[in-house]
Amino acid sequence: MKRMGTLMAAMTAALLASPAMAATGTAKILGTAQGSPIAGTLTMTEGEKGLAVVGDVNGLTPGAHGFHIHEFGDCSDTGKAAGSHYNPKGNPHGNVLKDGQAHAHAGDMGNVDADAQGVAHINVTIPGMTLAGGKMSAAGRAVVVHEKADDFGQPVGNAGGRVGCGTIVITGN
């Protein structure tokens, strides 16, 4: 009986110590111009290292495209309604994946590369970003794919127009 009580206590402790299920979300990327072939789905998952963003975007021109989280989850007006790059800490433009949150906008994910078929495969983790809750939350904002490469110049990287956009929504927790 004592052994059973010890086993139950150990199981309870293990359950309490296990991390809560991480929040998950998606962003359905669509072209910002009427008739655009751009489409894709990004899946987002909170983790210990930050916000993992995984998925594909199809229909892009081959080459590099700026890839950012913008302030607002509104993709109207050819993506302009999404506002500026998400920058809650007031940092200069950069690449958060390489430079970290202290040296770049929270939403500056650099570039995605579309292959010869126009497909960009995305698998990045944004350090310090969450999906839900807190100052660094991505939910309700937009992922934007730009027409040109981000050159990391100031203030926003000269990546040109917004060719793809999708609102980040929470799908589970």
mmCIF file with all atom_site columns, C-alpha atoms in Angstrom:
data_model
loop_
_atom_site.group_PDB
_atom_site.id
_atom_site.type_symbol
_atom_site.label_atom_id
_atom_site.label_alt_id
_atom_site.label_comp_id
_atom_site.label_asym_id
_atom_site.label_entity_id
_atom_site.label_seq_id
_atom_site.pdbx_PDB_ins_code
_atom_site.Cartn_x
_atom_site.Cartn_y
_atom_site.Cartn_z
_atom_site.occupancy
_atom_site.B_iso_or_equiv
_atom_site.pdbx_formal_charge
_atom_site.auth_seq_id
_atom_site.auth_comp_id
_atom_site.auth_asym_id
_atom_site.auth_atom_id
_atom_site.pdbx_PDB_model_num
ATOM 1   C CA . MET A 1 1   ? 0.000  0.000  0.000   1.00 0.00 ? 1   MET A CA 1
ATOM 2   C CA . LYS A 1 2   ? 2.853  2.345  0.881   1.00 0.00 ? 2   LYS A CA 1
ATOM 3   C CA . ARG A 1 3   ? 4.458  1.558  -2.488  1.00 0.00 ? 3   ARG A CA 1
ATOM 4   C CA . MET A 1 4   ? 1.193  2.410  -4.287  1.00 0.00 ? 4   MET A CA 1
ATOM 5   C CA . GLY A 1 5   ? 1.041  5.772  -2.486  1.00 0.00 ? 5   GLY A CA 1
ATOM 6   C CA . THR A 1 6   ? 4.636  6.517  -3.491  1.00 0.00 ? 6   THR A CA 1
ATOM 7   C CA . LEU A 1 7   ? 3.890  5.611  -7.103  1.00 0.00 ? 7   LEU A CA 1
ATOM 8   C CA . MET A 1 8   ? 0.770  7.830  -7.150  1.00 0.00 ? 8   MET A CA 1
ATOM 9   C CA . ALA A 1 9   ? 2.716  10.725 -5.649  1.00 0.00 ? 9   ALA A CA 1
ATOM 10  C CA . ALA A 1 10  ? 5.457  10.334 -8.272  1.00 0.00 ? 10  ALA A CA 1
ATOM 11  C CA . MET A 1 11  ? 2.920  10.234 -11.108 1.00 0.00 ? 11  MET A CA 1
ATOM 12  C CA . THR A 1 12  ? 1.132  13.322 -9.784  1.00 0.00 ? 12  THR A CA 1
ATOM 13  C CA . ALA A 1 13  ? 4.417  15.200 -9.463  1.00 0.00 ? 13  ALA A CA 1
ATOM 14  C CA . ALA A 1 14  ? 5.379  14.255 -13.027 1.00 0.00 ? 14  ALA A CA 1
ATOM 15  C CA . LEU A 1 15  ? 2.060  15.494 -14.388 1.00 0.00 ? 15  LEU A CA 1
ATOM 16  C CA . LEU A 1 16  ? 2.302  18.776 -12.493 1.00 0.00 ? 16  LEU A CA 1
ATOM 17  C CA . ALA A 1 17  ? 5.887  19.292 -13.632 1.00 0.00 ? 17  ALA A CA 1
ATOM 18  C CA . SER A 1 18  ? 5.151  18.677 -17.306 1.00 0.00 ? 18  SER A CA 1
ATOM 19  C CA . PRO A 1 19  ? 4.809  21.824 -19.366 1.00 0.00 ? 19  PRO A CA 1
ATOM 20  C CA . ALA A 1 20  ? 1.353  23.028 -20.298 1.00 0.00 ? 20  ALA A CA 1
ATOM 21  C CA . MET A 1 21  ? 0.323  22.372 -23.842 1.00 0.00 ? 21  MET A CA 1
ATOM 22  C CA . ALA A 1 22  ? 1.818  25.060 -26.027 1.00 0.00 ? 22  ALA A CA 1
ATOM 23  C CA . ALA A 1 23  ? -0.419 27.436 -27.904 1.00 0.00 ? 23  ALA A CA 1
ATOM 24  C CA . THR A 1 24  ? -0.692 26.750 -31.625 1.00 0.00 ? 24  THR A CA 1
ATOM 25  C CA . GLY A 1 25  ? -1.852 28.919 -34.473 1.00 0.00 ? 25  GLY A CA 1
ATOM 26  C CA . THR A 1 26  ? -1.945 29.381 -38.217 1.00 0.00 ? 26  THR A CA 1
ATOM 27  C CA . ALA A 1 27  ? -1.614 32.071 -40.810 1.00 0.00 ? 27  ALA A CA 1
ATOM 28  C CA . LYS A 1 28  ? -3.270 31.428 -44.180 1.00 0.00 ? 28  LYS A CA 1
ATOM 29  C CA . ILE A 1 29  ? -1.172 33.396 -46.648 1.00 0.00 ? 29  ILE A CA 1
ATOM 30  C CA . LEU A 1 30  ? -2.933 34.746 -49.731 1.00 0.00 ? 30  LEU A CA 1
ATOM 31  C CA . GLY A 1 31  ? -1.783 37.047 -52.485 1.00 0.00 ? 31  GLY A CA 1
ATOM 32  C CA . THR A 1 32  ? -2.585 40.706 -51.928 1.00 0.00 ? 32  THR A CA 1
ATOM 33  C CA . ALA A 1 33  ? -3.406 41.398 -55.587 1.00 0.00 ? 33  ALA A CA 1
ATOM 34  C CA . GLN A 1 34  ? -6.588 40.153 -57.207 1.00 0.00 ? 34  GLN A CA 1
ATOM 35  C CA . GLY A 1 35  ? -5.926 36.906 -59.095 1.00 0.00 ? 35  GLY A CA 1
ATOM 36  C CA . SER A 1 36  ? -2.563 36.358 -57.408 1.00 0.00 ? 36  SER A CA 1
ATOM 37  C CA . PRO A 1 37  ? -1.405 32.717 -57.319 1.00 0.00 ? 37  PRO A CA 1
ATOM 38  C CA . ILE A 1 38  ? 0.260  33.215 -53.920 1.00 0.00 ? 38  ILE A CA 1
ATOM 39  C CA . ALA A 1 39  ? -1.109 30.885 -51.237 1.00 0.00 ? 39  ALA A CA 1
ATOM 40  C CA . GLY A 1 40  ? 0.179  28.932 -48.283 1.00 0.00 ? 40  GLY A CA 1
ATOM 41  C CA . THR A 1 41  ? -0.332 27.959 -44.683 1.00 0.00 ? 41  THR A CA 1
ATOM 42  C CA . LEU A 1 42  ? 2.052  28.577 -41.817 1.00 0.00 ? 42  LEU A CA 1
ATOM 43  C CA . THR A 1 43  ? 1.701  26.696 -38.548 1.00 0.00 ? 43  THR A CA 1
ATOM 44  C CA . MET A 1 44  ? 2.948  28.362 -35.370 1.00 0.00 ? 44  MET A CA 1
ATOM 45  C CA . THR A 1 45  ? 3.790  26.708 -32.089 1.00 0.00 ? 45  THR A CA 1
ATOM 46  C CA . GLU A 1 46  ? 5.057  28.250 -28.859 1.00 0.00 ? 46  GLU A CA 1
ATOM 47  C CA . GLY A 1 47  ? 8.086  26.555 -27.390 1.00 0.00 ? 47  GLY A CA 1
ATOM 48  C CA . GLU A 1 48  ? 10.882 27.115 -24.910 1.00 0.00 ? 48  GLU A CA 1
ATOM 49  C CA . LYS A 1 49  ? 13.074 28.738 -27.561 1.00 0.00 ? 49  LYS A CA 1
ATOM 50  C CA . GLY A 1 50  ? 10.336 30.993 -28.981 1.00 0.00 ? 50  GLY A CA 1
ATOM 51  C CA . LEU A 1 51  ? 7.700  30.820 -31.675 1.00 0.00 ? 51  LEU A CA 1
ATOM 52  C CA . ALA A 1 52  ? 8.243  28.112 -34.299 1.00 0.00 ? 52  ALA A CA 1
ATOM 53  C CA . VAL A 1 53  ? 6.910  29.012 -37.758 1.00 0.00 ? 53  VAL A CA 1
ATOM 54  C CA . VAL A 1 54  ? 6.670  26.144 -40.265 1.00 0.00 ? 54  VAL A CA 1
ATOM 55  C CA . GLY A 1 55  ? 5.007  25.808 -43.659 1.00 0.00 ? 55  GLY A CA 1
ATOM 56  C CA . ASP A 1 56  ? 5.133  26.602 -47.353 1.00 0.00 ? 56  ASP A CA 1
ATOM 57  C CA . VAL A 1 57  ? 4.147  29.585 -49.461 1.00 0.00 ? 57  VAL A CA 1
ATOM 58  C CA . ASN A 1 58  ? 3.475  28.862 -53.152 1.00 0.00 ? 58  ASN A CA 1
ATOM 59  C CA . GLY A 1 59  ? 3.159  31.097 -56.198 1.00 0.00 ? 59  GLY A CA 1
ATOM 60  C CA . LEU A 1 60  ? 6.066  33.431 -55.456 1.00 0.00 ? 60  LEU A CA 1
ATOM 61  C CA . THR A 1 61  ? 8.600  34.596 -58.013 1.00 0.00 ? 61  THR A CA 1
ATOM 62  C CA . PRO A 1 62  ? 11.828 32.591 -57.584 1.00 0.00 ? 62  PRO A CA 1
ATOM 63  C CA . GLY A 1 63  ? 14.363 34.215 -55.251 1.00 0.00 ? 63  GLY A CA 1
ATOM 64  C CA . ALA A 1 64  ? 14.451 35.976 -51.893 1.00 0.00 ? 64  ALA A CA 1
ATOM 65  C CA . HIS A 1 65  ? 11.459 37.729 -50.352 1.00 0.00 ? 65  HIS A CA 1
ATOM 66  C CA . GLY A 1 66  ? 11.291 39.784 -47.156 1.00 0.00 ? 66  GLY A CA 1
ATOM 67  C CA . PHE A 1 67  ? 9.353  37.896 -44.492 1.00 0.00 ? 67  PHE A CA 1
ATOM 68  C CA . HIS A 1 68  ? 7.967  39.739 -41.473 1.00 0.00 ? 68  HIS A CA 1
ATOM 69  C CA . ILE A 1 69  ? 5.303  39.861 -38.808 1.00 0.00 ? 69  ILE A CA 1
ATOM 70  C CA . HIS A 1 70  ? 3.462  43.184 -39.057 1.00 0.00 ? 70  HIS A CA 1
ATOM 71  C CA . GLU A 1 71  ? 1.537  45.094 -36.383 1.00 0.00 ? 71  GLU A CA 1
ATOM 72  C CA . PHE A 1 72  ? -2.055 44.402 -37.406 1.00 0.00 ? 72  PHE A CA 1
ATOM 73  C CA . GLY A 1 73  ? -3.929 41.358 -38.666 1.00 0.00 ? 73  GLY A CA 1
ATOM 74  C CA . ASP A 1 74  ? -5.595 43.278 -41.481 1.00 0.00 ? 74  ASP A CA 1
ATOM 75  C CA . CYS A 1 75  ? -4.423 42.317 -44.982 1.00 0.00 ? 75  CYS A CA 1
ATOM 76  C CA . SER A 1 76  ? -6.672 44.731 -46.880 1.00 0.00 ? 76  SER A CA 1
ATOM 77  C CA . ASP A 1 77  ? -5.390 47.518 -49.135 1.00 0.00 ? 77  ASP A CA 1
ATOM 78  C CA . THR A 1 78  ? -2.807 45.154 -50.747 1.00 0.00 ? 78  THR A CA 1
ATOM 79  C CA . GLY A 1 79  ? -1.435 44.364 -47.284 1.00 0.00 ? 79  GLY A CA 1
ATOM 80  C CA . LYS A 1 80  ? -0.797 47.992 -46.313 1.00 0.00 ? 80  LYS A CA 1
ATOM 81  C CA . ALA A 1 81  ? -3.449 47.795 -43.570 1.00 0.00 ? 81  ALA A CA 1
ATOM 82  C CA . ALA A 1 82  ? -1.132 45.377 -41.694 1.00 0.00 ? 82  ALA A CA 1
ATOM 83  C CA . GLY A 1 83  ? 0.909  48.407 -40.641 1.00 0.00 ? 83  GLY A CA 1
ATOM 84  C CA . SER A 1 84  ? 4.617  48.412 -39.929 1.00 0.00 ? 84  SER A CA 1
ATOM 85  C CA . HIS A 1 85  ? 6.887  45.590 -38.835 1.00 0.00 ? 85  HIS A CA 1
ATOM 86  C CA . TYR A 1 86  ? 5.942  44.446 -35.346 1.00 0.00 ? 86  TYR A CA 1
ATOM 87  C CA . ASN A 1 87  ? 8.406  46.270 -33.083 1.00 0.00 ? 87  ASN A CA 1
ATOM 88  C CA . PRO A 1 88  ? 7.224  46.415 -29.444 1.00 0.00 ? 88  PRO A CA 1
ATOM 89  C CA . LYS A 1 89  ? 10.706 47.265 -28.116 1.00 0.00 ? 89  LYS A CA 1
ATOM 90  C CA . GLY A 1 90  ? 11.491 50.109 -30.520 1.00 0.00 ? 90  GLY A CA 1
ATOM 91  C CA . ASN A 1 91  ? 14.612 48.405 -31.930 1.00 0.00 ? 91  ASN A CA 1
ATOM 92  C CA . PRO A 1 92  ? 16.197 49.136 -35.322 1.00 0.00 ? 92  PRO A CA 1
ATOM 93  C CA . HIS A 1 93  ? 15.405 46.944 -38.317 1.00 0.00 ? 93  HIS A CA 1
ATOM 94  C CA . GLY A 1 94  ? 17.454 43.750 -38.582 1.00 0.00 ? 94  GLY A CA 1
ATOM 95  C CA . ASN A 1 95  ? 17.130 39.994 -38.594 1.00 0.00 ? 95  ASN A CA 1
ATOM 96  C CA . VAL A 1 96  ? 15.716 38.784 -35.286 1.00 0.00 ? 96  VAL A CA 1
ATOM 97  C CA . LEU A 1 97  ? 16.658 35.187 -36.145 1.00 0.00 ? 97  LEU A CA 1
ATOM 98  C CA . LYS A 1 98  ? 20.358 36.100 -36.229 1.00 0.00 ? 98  LYS A CA 1
ATOM 99  C CA . ASP A 1 99  ? 20.553 39.287 -34.150 1.00 0.00 ? 99  ASP A CA 1
ATOM 100 C CA . GLY A 1 100 ? 18.028 38.493 -31.389 1.00 0.00 ? 100 GLY A CA 1
ATOM 101 C CA . GLN A 1 101 ? 15.273 40.582 -29.833 1.00 0.00 ? 101 GLN A CA 1
ATOM 102 C CA . ALA A 1 102 ? 17.689 43.182 -28.428 1.00 0.00 ? 102 ALA A CA 1
ATOM 103 C CA . HIS A 1 103 ? 18.920 44.157 -31.900 1.00 0.00 ? 103 HIS A CA 1
ATOM 104 C CA . ALA A 1 104 ? 15.975 43.838 -34.315 1.00 0.00 ? 104 ALA A CA 1
ATOM 105 C CA . HIS A 1 105 ? 12.231 44.317 -34.655 1.00 0.00 ? 105 HIS A CA 1
ATOM 106 C CA . ALA A 1 106 ? 10.446 41.358 -33.065 1.00 0.00 ? 106 ALA A CA 1
ATOM 107 C CA . GLY A 1 107 ? 8.816  40.526 -36.414 1.00 0.00 ? 107 GLY A CA 1
ATOM 108 C CA . ASP A 1 108 ? 11.886 40.791 -38.672 1.00 0.00 ? 108 ASP A CA 1
ATOM 109 C CA . MET A 1 109 ? 12.424 37.227 -39.874 1.00 0.00 ? 109 MET A CA 1
ATOM 110 C CA . GLY A 1 110 ? 14.737 38.166 -42.739 1.00 0.00 ? 110 GLY A CA 1
ATOM 111 C CA . ASN A 1 111 ? 14.052 36.494 -46.079 1.00 0.00 ? 111 ASN A CA 1
ATOM 112 C CA . VAL A 1 112 ? 12.453 33.361 -47.415 1.00 0.00 ? 112 VAL A CA 1
ATOM 113 C CA . ASP A 1 113 ? 13.789 31.845 -50.627 1.00 0.00 ? 113 ASP A CA 1
ATOM 114 C CA . ALA A 1 114 ? 11.348 30.674 -53.261 1.00 0.00 ? 114 ALA A CA 1
ATOM 115 C CA . ASP A 1 115 ? 12.695 27.860 -55.432 1.00 0.00 ? 115 ASP A CA 1
ATOM 116 C CA . ALA A 1 116 ? 12.410 27.650 -59.241 1.00 0.00 ? 116 ALA A CA 1
ATOM 117 C CA . GLN A 1 117 ? 8.787  26.491 -58.839 1.00 0.00 ? 117 GLN A CA 1
ATOM 118 C CA . GLY A 1 118 ? 7.952  29.530 -56.662 1.00 0.00 ? 118 GLY A CA 1
ATOM 119 C CA . VAL A 1 119 ? 7.710  27.600 -53.394 1.00 0.00 ? 119 VAL A CA 1
ATOM 120 C CA . ALA A 1 120 ? 9.253  28.938 -50.183 1.00 0.00 ? 120 ALA A CA 1
ATOM 121 C CA . HIS A 1 121 ? 9.733  26.367 -47.412 1.00 0.00 ? 121 HIS A CA 1
ATOM 122 C CA . ILE A 1 122 ? 9.693  28.016 -43.993 1.00 0.00 ? 122 ILE A CA 1
ATOM 123 C CA . ASN A 1 123 ? 11.067 26.531 -40.780 1.00 0.00 ? 123 ASN A CA 1
ATOM 124 C CA . VAL A 1 124 ? 12.202 29.211 -38.323 1.00 0.00 ? 124 VAL A CA 1
ATOM 125 C CA . THR A 1 125 ? 11.950 29.942 -34.609 1.00 0.00 ? 125 THR A CA 1
ATOM 126 C CA . ILE A 1 126 ? 11.551 33.555 -33.483 1.00 0.00 ? 126 ILE A CA 1
ATOM 127 C CA . PRO A 1 127 ? 13.389 33.904 -30.153 1.00 0.00 ? 127 PRO A CA 1
ATOM 128 C CA . GLY A 1 128 ? 11.378 35.457 -27.327 1.00 0.00 ? 128 GLY A CA 1
ATOM 129 C CA . MET A 1 129 ? 8.124  35.591 -29.318 1.00 0.00 ? 129 MET A CA 1
ATOM 130 C CA . THR A 1 130 ? 4.932  33.978 -28.065 1.00 0.00 ? 130 THR A CA 1
ATOM 131 C CA . LEU A 1 131 ? 1.699  33.198 -29.823 1.00 0.00 ? 131 LEU A CA 1
ATOM 132 C CA . ALA A 1 132 ? -0.662 34.216 -27.051 1.00 0.00 ? 132 ALA A CA 1
ATOM 133 C CA . GLY A 1 133 ? -0.246 36.596 -24.171 1.00 0.00 ? 133 GLY A CA 1
ATOM 134 C CA . GLY A 1 134 ? 2.218  39.274 -23.252 1.00 0.00 ? 134 GLY A CA 1
ATOM 135 C CA . LYS A 1 135 ? 3.985  42.061 -25.057 1.00 0.00 ? 135 LYS A CA 1
ATOM 136 C CA . MET A 1 136 ? 5.651  39.670 -27.530 1.00 0.00 ? 136 MET A CA 1
ATOM 137 C CA . SER A 1 137 ? 2.441  37.995 -28.737 1.00 0.00 ? 137 SER A CA 1
ATOM 138 C CA . ALA A 1 138 ? 1.984  37.325 -32.464 1.00 0.00 ? 138 ALA A CA 1
ATOM 139 C CA . ALA A 1 139 ? -1.724 36.416 -32.383 1.00 0.00 ? 139 ALA A CA 1
ATOM 140 C CA . GLY A 1 140 ? -3.916 38.908 -34.201 1.00 0.00 ? 140 GLY A CA 1
ATOM 141 C CA . ARG A 1 141 ? -0.997 40.283 -36.225 1.00 0.00 ? 141 ARG A CA 1
ATOM 142 C CA . ALA A 1 142 ? -0.148 39.469 -39.859 1.00 0.00 ? 142 ALA A CA 1
ATOM 143 C CA . VAL A 1 143 ? 2.627  37.595 -41.611 1.00 0.00 ? 143 VAL A CA 1
ATOM 144 C CA . VAL A 1 144 ? 3.674  39.503 -44.730 1.00 0.00 ? 144 VAL A CA 1
ATOM 145 C CA . VAL A 1 145 ? 5.725  38.259 -47.680 1.00 0.00 ? 145 VAL A CA 1
ATOM 146 C CA . HIS A 1 146 ? 7.331  41.088 -49.658 1.00 0.00 ? 146 HIS A CA 1
ATOM 147 C CA . GLU A 1 147 ? 8.054  41.322 -53.389 1.00 0.00 ? 147 GLU A CA 1
ATOM 148 C CA . LYS A 1 148 ? 11.840 41.718 -52.989 1.00 0.00 ? 148 LYS A CA 1
ATOM 149 C CA . ALA A 1 149 ? 14.601 40.651 -50.638 1.00 0.00 ? 149 ALA A CA 1
ATOM 150 C CA . ASP A 1 150 ? 15.025 42.443 -47.325 1.00 0.00 ? 150 ASP A CA 1
ATOM 151 C CA . ASP A 1 151 ? 18.448 44.127 -47.481 1.00 0.00 ? 151 ASP A CA 1
ATOM 152 C CA . PHE A 1 152 ? 18.348 44.941 -43.739 1.00 0.00 ? 152 PHE A CA 1
ATOM 153 C CA . GLY A 1 153 ? 18.699 48.650 -44.437 1.00 0.00 ? 153 GLY A CA 1
ATOM 154 C CA . GLN A 1 154 ? 17.030 51.182 -42.165 1.00 0.00 ? 154 GLN A CA 1
ATOM 155 C CA . PRO A 1 155 ? 14.299 51.695 -41.317 1.00 0.00 ? 155 PRO A CA 1
ATOM 156 C CA . VAL A 1 156 ? 12.468 48.709 -42.887 1.00 0.00 ? 156 VAL A CA 1
ATOM 157 C CA . GLY A 1 157 ? 14.744 46.826 -45.299 1.00 0.00 ? 157 GLY A CA 1
ATOM 158 C CA . ASN A 1 158 ? 13.662 48.044 -48.758 1.00 0.00 ? 158 ASN A CA 1
ATOM 159 C CA . ALA A 1 159 ? 11.768 44.825 -49.509 1.00 0.00 ? 159 ALA A CA 1
ATOM 160 C CA . GLY A 1 160 ? 9.160  46.497 -51.684 1.00 0.00 ? 160 GLY A CA 1
ATOM 161 C CA . GLY A 1 161 ? 5.448  45.811 -51.872 1.00 0.00 ? 161 GLY A CA 1
ATOM 162 C CA . ARG A 1 162 ? 3.486  43.243 -49.933 1.00 0.00 ? 162 ARG A CA 1
ATOM 163 C CA . VAL A 1 163 ? 2.669  40.333 -52.227 1.00 0.00 ? 163 VAL A CA 1
ATOM 164 C CA . GLY A 1 164 ? 1.351  37.866 -49.614 1.00 0.00 ? 164 GLY A CA 1
ATOM 165 C CA . CYS A 1 165 ? -0.377 38.347 -46.271 1.00 0.00 ? 165 CYS A CA 1
ATOM 166 C CA . GLY A 1 166 ? -2.145 36.266 -43.641 1.00 0.00 ? 166 GLY A CA 1
ATOM 167 C CA . THR A 1 167 ? -3.604 36.947 -40.211 1.00 0.00 ? 167 THR A CA 1
ATOM 168 C CA . ILE A 1 168 ? -2.166 34.926 -37.321 1.00 0.00 ? 168 ILE A CA 1
ATOM 169 C CA . VAL A 1 169 ? -4.969 33.147 -35.463 1.00 0.00 ? 169 VAL A CA 1
ATOM 170 C CA . ILE A 1 170 ? -4.848 30.860 -32.425 1.00 0.00 ? 170 ILE A CA 1
ATOM 171 C CA . THR A 1 171 ? -6.077 27.375 -33.224 1.00 0.00 ? 171 THR A CA 1
ATOM 172 C CA . GLY A 1 172 ? -5.337 25.550 -29.961 1.00 0.00 ? 172 GLY A CA 1
ATOM 173 C CA . ASN A 1 173 ? -3.535 25.669 -26.635 1.00 0.00 ? 173 ASN A CA 1
#
